PDB file of C-alpha atoms in Angstrom:
ATOM      1  CA  MET A   1    -140.264  73.466 -24.166  1.00  0.00           C
ATOM      2  CA  SER A   2    -143.195  75.517 -25.360  1.00  0.00           C
ATOM      3  CA  ALA A   3    -146.260  74.041 -26.969  1.00  0.00           C
ATOM      4  CA  PRO A   4    -149.000  75.595 -29.063  1.00  0.00           C
ATOM      5  CA  LEU A   5    -152.047  76.895 -27.217  1.00  0.00           C
ATOM      6  CA  ILE A   6    -154.276  75.493 -29.998  1.00  0.00           C
ATOM      7  CA  VAL A   7    -153.444  73.283 -32.998  1.00  0.00           C
ATOM      8  CA  LEU A   8    -155.947  73.249 -35.873  1.00  0.00           C
ATOM      9  CA  VAL A   9    -156.257  70.264 -38.207  1.00  0.00           C
ATOM     10  CA  GLY A  10    -158.757  69.483 -40.933  1.00  0.00           C
ATOM     11  CA  PRO A  11    -159.254  69.302 -44.669  1.00  0.00           C
ATOM     12  CA  MET A  12    -158.661  72.052 -47.189  1.00  0.00           C
ATOM     13  CA  GLY A  13    -161.395  74.640 -46.992  1.00  0.00           C
ATOM     14  CA  SER A  14    -162.259  73.937 -43.358  1.00  0.00           C
ATOM     15  CA  GLY A  15    -161.074  77.395 -42.345  1.00  0.00           C
ATOM     16  CA  LYS A  16    -157.884  76.565 -40.462  1.00  0.00           C
ATOM     17  CA  SER A  17    -156.075  79.715 -41.599  1.00  0.00           C
ATOM     18  CA  THR A  18    -158.989  82.126 -41.249  1.00  0.00           C
ATOM     19  CA  VAL A  19    -160.178  80.727 -37.911  1.00  0.00           C
ATOM     20  CA  GLY A  20    -156.601  80.446 -36.677  1.00  0.00           C
ATOM     21  CA  GLU A  21    -156.052  84.156 -37.250  1.00  0.00           C
ATOM     22  CA  VAL A  22    -159.322  84.993 -35.457  1.00  0.00           C
ATOM     23  CA  LEU A  23    -158.354  82.811 -32.484  1.00  0.00           C
ATOM     24  CA  ALA A  24    -154.860  84.293 -32.263  1.00  0.00           C
ATOM     25  CA  ARG A  25    -156.249  87.834 -32.335  1.00  0.00           C
ATOM     26  CA  ARG A  26    -158.839  87.030 -29.644  1.00  0.00           C
ATOM     27  CA  LEU A  27    -156.287  85.324 -27.417  1.00  0.00           C
ATOM     28  CA  GLY A  28    -153.519  87.850 -27.995  1.00  0.00           C
ATOM     29  CA  VAL A  29    -151.056  85.207 -29.184  1.00  0.00           C
ATOM     30  CA  PRO A  30    -149.147  84.693 -32.446  1.00  0.00           C
ATOM     31  CA  TYR A  31    -150.566  82.692 -35.360  1.00  0.00           C
ATOM     32  CA  ARG A  32    -148.533  80.276 -37.468  1.00  0.00           C
ATOM     33  CA  ASP A  33    -149.391  78.099 -40.470  1.00  0.00           C
ATOM     34  CA  THR A  34    -147.049  75.257 -41.441  1.00  0.00           C
ATOM     35  CA  ASP A  35    -148.099  75.460 -45.113  1.00  0.00           C
ATOM     36  CA  ALA A  36    -147.037  79.127 -45.112  1.00  0.00           C
ATOM     37  CA  ASP A  37    -143.755  78.121 -43.447  1.00  0.00           C
ATOM     38  CA  ILE A  38    -143.077  75.668 -46.290  1.00  0.00           C
ATOM     39  CA  VAL A  39    -143.941  78.220 -48.990  1.00  0.00           C
ATOM     40  CA  THR A  40    -141.623  80.761 -47.364  1.00  0.00           C
ATOM     41  CA  ALA A  41    -138.750  78.296 -46.924  1.00  0.00           C
ATOM     42  CA  GLU A  42    -139.046  76.882 -50.450  1.00  0.00           C
ATOM     43  CA  GLY A  43    -139.829  80.144 -52.224  1.00  0.00           C
ATOM     44  CA  ARG A  44    -142.639  78.522 -54.215  1.00  0.00           C
ATOM     45  CA  GLU A  45    -146.242  77.445 -53.846  1.00  0.00           C
ATOM     46  CA  ILE A  46    -147.196  74.029 -52.496  1.00  0.00           C
ATOM     47  CA  SER A  47    -148.824  73.082 -55.811  1.00  0.00           C
ATOM     48  CA  ASP A  48    -145.469  73.758 -57.520  1.00  0.00           C
ATOM     49  CA  ILE A  49    -143.640  71.554 -54.993  1.00  0.00           C
ATOM     50  CA  PHE A  50    -146.112  68.732 -55.718  1.00  0.00           C
ATOM     51  CA  ILE A  51    -145.715  69.119 -59.481  1.00  0.00           C
ATOM     52  CA  GLU A  52    -141.947  69.617 -59.554  1.00  0.00           C
ATOM     53  CA  ASP A  53    -140.796  67.312 -56.737  1.00  0.00           C
ATOM     54  CA  GLY A  54    -143.735  65.019 -56.003  1.00  0.00           C
ATOM     55  CA  GLU A  55    -145.911  64.395 -52.969  1.00  0.00           C
ATOM     56  CA  PRO A  56    -143.308  62.327 -51.029  1.00  0.00           C
ATOM     57  CA  HIS A  57    -140.870  65.272 -51.074  1.00  0.00           C
ATOM     58  CA  PHE A  58    -143.610  67.671 -49.985  1.00  0.00           C
ATOM     59  CA  ARG A  59    -144.566  65.338 -47.103  1.00  0.00           C
ATOM     60  CA  GLU A  60    -140.917  65.346 -45.930  1.00  0.00           C
ATOM     61  CA  LEU A  61    -140.935  69.153 -45.928  1.00  0.00           C
ATOM     62  CA  GLU A  62    -144.275  69.138 -44.123  1.00  0.00           C
ATOM     63  CA  ARG A  63    -143.091  66.680 -41.450  1.00  0.00           C
ATOM     64  CA  ALA A  64    -140.061  68.886 -40.711  1.00  0.00           C
ATOM     65  CA  ALA A  65    -142.139  72.095 -40.679  1.00  0.00           C
ATOM     66  CA  VAL A  66    -144.666  70.617 -38.248  1.00  0.00           C
ATOM     67  CA  ARG A  67    -141.959  69.247 -35.956  1.00  0.00           C
ATOM     68  CA  GLU A  68    -140.246  72.663 -35.867  1.00  0.00           C
ATOM     69  CA  ALA A  69    -143.478  74.595 -35.261  1.00  0.00           C
ATOM     70  CA  LEU A  70    -144.645  72.255 -32.488  1.00  0.00           C
ATOM     71  CA  ALA A  71    -141.282  72.666 -30.747  1.00  0.00           C
ATOM     72  CA  VAL A  72    -141.146  76.470 -30.743  1.00  0.00           C
ATOM     73  CA  HIS A  73    -144.591  77.992 -31.322  1.00  0.00           C
ATOM     74  CA  SER A  74    -146.739  78.859 -28.316  1.00  0.00           C
ATOM     75  CA  GLY A  75    -149.740  80.472 -30.040  1.00  0.00           C
ATOM     76  CA  VAL A  76    -152.308  79.150 -32.518  1.00  0.00           C
ATOM     77  CA  LEU A  77    -150.913  76.711 -35.081  1.00  0.00           C
ATOM     78  CA  ALA A  78    -152.633  75.517 -38.272  1.00  0.00           C
ATOM     79  CA  LEU A  79    -151.369  72.355 -39.973  1.00  0.00           C
ATOM     80  CA  GLY A  80    -151.762  71.480 -43.629  1.00  0.00           C
ATOM     81  CA  GLY A  81    -154.637  69.161 -44.466  1.00  0.00           C
ATOM     82  CA  GLY A  82    -152.421  66.102 -44.961  1.00  0.00           C
ATOM     83  CA  ALA A  83    -150.008  66.616 -42.069  1.00  0.00           C
ATOM     84  CA  ILE A  84    -151.838  64.002 -39.991  1.00  0.00           C
ATOM     85  CA  LEU A  85    -151.001  61.288 -42.535  1.00  0.00           C
ATOM     86  CA  ASP A  86    -147.558  60.975 -40.936  1.00  0.00           C
ATOM     87  CA  SER A  87    -147.489  58.706 -37.881  1.00  0.00           C
ATOM     88  CA  THR A  88    -144.601  60.675 -36.343  1.00  0.00           C
ATOM     89  CA  THR A  89    -146.639  63.872 -36.602  1.00  0.00           C
ATOM     90  CA  ARG A  90    -149.658  62.171 -35.030  1.00  0.00           C
ATOM     91  CA  ALA A  91    -147.453  61.026 -32.149  1.00  0.00           C
ATOM     92  CA  LEU A  92    -146.143  64.583 -31.658  1.00  0.00           C
ATOM     93  CA  LEU A  93    -149.742  65.846 -31.478  1.00  0.00           C
ATOM     94  CA  SER A  94    -150.637  63.425 -28.696  1.00  0.00           C
ATOM     95  CA  GLY A  95    -151.749  65.272 -25.584  1.00  0.00           C
ATOM     96  CA  LEU A  96    -151.841  68.677 -27.293  1.00  0.00           C
ATOM     97  CA  PRO A  97    -154.979  70.847 -27.607  1.00  0.00           C
ATOM     98  CA  VAL A  98    -155.779  69.756 -31.172  1.00  0.00           C
ATOM     99  CA  VAL A  99    -159.069  70.777 -32.767  1.00  0.00           C
ATOM    100  CA  TYR A 100    -160.366  69.054 -35.899  1.00  0.00           C
ATOM    101  CA  LEU A 101    -162.328  71.501 -38.066  1.00  0.00           C
ATOM    102  CA  SER A 102    -164.780  69.373 -40.008  1.00  0.00           C
ATOM    103  CA  LEU A 103    -166.934  70.192 -43.021  1.00  0.00           C
ATOM    104  CA  GLU A 104    -169.019  68.372 -45.595  1.00  0.00           C
ATOM    105  CA  VAL A 105    -168.167  68.102 -49.299  1.00  0.00           C
ATOM    106  CA  ASP A 106    -170.803  70.629 -50.432  1.00  0.00           C
ATOM    107  CA  GLU A 107    -169.357  73.240 -48.090  1.00  0.00           C
ATOM    108  CA  ALA A 108    -165.827  72.398 -49.261  1.00  0.00           C
ATOM    109  CA  VAL A 109    -166.915  72.926 -52.859  1.00  0.00           C
ATOM    110  CA  ARG A 110    -168.530  76.247 -51.975  1.00  0.00           C
ATOM    111  CA  ARG A 111    -165.469  77.493 -50.093  1.00  0.00           C
ATOM    112  CA  THR A 112    -162.642  76.279 -52.294  1.00  0.00           C
ATOM    113  CA  GLY A 113    -164.260  75.579 -55.629  1.00  0.00           C
ATOM    114  CA  LEU A 114    -162.090  72.439 -55.419  1.00  0.00           C
ATOM    115  CA  ASN A 115    -160.015  73.971 -58.175  1.00  0.00           C
ATOM    116  CA  GLN A 116    -156.751  73.091 -59.906  1.00  0.00           C
ATOM    117  CA  ALA A 117    -154.712  74.902 -57.230  1.00  0.00           C
ATOM    118  CA  ARG A 118    -155.408  71.864 -55.040  1.00  0.00           C
ATOM    119  CA  PRO A 119    -152.932  69.313 -56.444  1.00  0.00           C
ATOM    120  CA  LEU A 120    -154.583  66.251 -54.899  1.00  0.00           C
ATOM    121  CA  LEU A 121    -157.952  67.168 -56.401  1.00  0.00           C
ATOM    122  CA  ALA A 122    -157.058  67.858 -60.020  1.00  0.00           C
ATOM    123  CA  VAL A 123    -159.360  65.201 -61.523  1.00  0.00           C
ATOM    124  CA  ASN A 124    -162.981  64.647 -60.373  1.00  0.00           C
ATOM    125  CA  PRO A 125    -162.588  66.897 -57.330  1.00  0.00           C
ATOM    126  CA  ARG A 126    -165.773  65.866 -55.481  1.00  0.00           C
ATOM    127  CA  ARG A 127    -164.986  62.146 -55.611  1.00  0.00           C
ATOM    128  CA  GLN A 128    -161.328  62.709 -54.740  1.00  0.00           C
ATOM    129  CA  TRP A 129    -162.287  64.970 -51.815  1.00  0.00           C
ATOM    130  CA  ARG A 130    -164.618  62.264 -50.476  1.00  0.00           C
ATOM    131  CA  GLU A 131    -161.898  59.611 -50.868  1.00  0.00           C
ATOM    132  CA  LEU A 132    -159.332  61.832 -49.121  1.00  0.00           C
ATOM    133  CA  MET A 133    -161.775  62.423 -46.282  1.00  0.00           C
ATOM    134  CA  ASP A 134    -162.595  58.721 -45.952  1.00  0.00           C
ATOM    135  CA  ALA A 135    -158.873  58.103 -45.438  1.00  0.00           C
ATOM    136  CA  ARG A 136    -158.149  61.156 -43.281  1.00  0.00           C
ATOM    137  CA  ARG A 137    -161.248  61.546 -41.076  1.00  0.00           C
ATOM    138  CA  PRO A 138    -160.195  58.744 -38.668  1.00  0.00           C
ATOM    139  CA  LEU A 139    -156.737  60.327 -38.369  1.00  0.00           C
ATOM    140  CA  TYR A 140    -158.127  63.803 -37.695  1.00  0.00           C
ATOM    141  CA  THR A 141    -160.406  62.297 -35.069  1.00  0.00           C
ATOM    142  CA  GLU A 142    -157.530  60.295 -33.550  1.00  0.00           C
ATOM    143  CA  VAL A 143    -155.417  63.400 -32.837  1.00  0.00           C
ATOM    144  CA  ALA A 144    -158.253  65.750 -31.862  1.00  0.00           C
ATOM    145  CA  ARG A 145    -159.225  66.752 -28.359  1.00  0.00           C
ATOM    146  CA  ALA A 146    -162.309  68.428 -29.868  1.00  0.00           C
ATOM    147  CA  VAL A 147    -164.169  68.326 -33.192  1.00  0.00           C
ATOM    148  CA  VAL A 148    -165.839  71.534 -34.363  1.00  0.00           C
ATOM    149  CA  ALA A 149    -168.082  71.552 -37.438  1.00  0.00           C
ATOM    150  CA  THR A 150    -167.555  74.602 -39.637  1.00  0.00           C
ATOM    151  CA  ASP A 151    -170.464  74.161 -42.052  1.00  0.00           C
ATOM    152  CA  ASP A 152    -172.759  77.225 -42.186  1.00  0.00           C
ATOM    153  CA  ARG A 153    -170.746  79.016 -39.477  1.00  0.00           C
ATOM    154  CA  THR A 154    -168.763  82.236 -39.630  1.00  0.00           C
ATOM    155  CA  PRO A 155    -165.094  82.219 -38.608  1.00  0.00           C
ATOM    156  CA  ASP A 156    -166.082  84.062 -35.407  1.00  0.00           C
ATOM    157  CA  GLU A 157    -168.703  81.409 -34.582  1.00  0.00           C
ATOM    158  CA  VAL A 158    -166.176  78.623 -35.186  1.00  0.00           C
ATOM    159  CA  ALA A 159    -163.584  80.409 -33.033  1.00  0.00           C
ATOM    160  CA  SER A 160    -166.113  80.749 -30.197  1.00  0.00           C
ATOM    161  CA  ALA A 161    -166.975  77.043 -30.463  1.00  0.00           C
ATOM    162  CA  ILE A 162    -163.269  76.160 -30.253  1.00  0.00           C
ATOM    163  CA  LEU A 163    -162.725  78.354 -27.200  1.00  0.00           C
ATOM    164  CA  ASP A 164    -165.757  76.727 -25.547  1.00  0.00           C
ATOM    165  CA  ALA A 165    -164.578  73.210 -26.435  1.00  0.00           C
ATOM    166  CA  LEU A 166    -161.099  73.847 -25.024  1.00  0.00           C
ATOM    167  CA  GLU A 167    -162.415  75.904 -22.109  1.00  0.00           C
ATOM    168  CA  LEU A 168    -160.256  78.876 -23.058  1.00  0.00           C
ATOM    169  CA  LYS A 169    -162.925  81.583 -22.769  1.00  0.00           C
ATOM    170  CA  ASP A 170    -161.109  83.342 -19.958  1.00  0.00           C
ATOM    171  CA  TYR A 171    -157.574  82.891 -21.288  1.00  0.00           C
ATOM    172  CA  PRO A 172    -155.531  85.914 -20.174  1.00  0.00           C
ATOM    173  CA  ALA A 173    -154.608  87.817 -23.304  1.00  0.00           C
TER     174      ALA A 173
END
């Protein structure tokens, strides 16, 4: 069984996709994003899945996508912001090189605009983001081998911090 070299978790706007692509390029391994897997499989955006089928249905799709990716992907893997809500997913992440990309609300606002494309943040985005983070932060921390702050850092700086934290500087590409 293969396992990802690095798994990135964290809230929306933390840079999982951007940093994941940088890491994969640096390490010479493939990059995969479970949100992108869901969009491809469903043929529609995540916000549409939430609106048309509801969050519980999306979480089922997410759980299956994460399970599949963890079983077959050996490169850098980014999980959707809420993937860690599922206890089965958290159990699957146990012992893996998981990195929690953290950021503060002001940085999240700057990066994402906390706009309507984020279905869980449609009303009062700042307050809802804080509430989501209050619920999710302990779960991100629970699954993480390392926590890397992304505030005021470039994707390259974050990638370097991740490689340092996981001691992968000399990984043979």
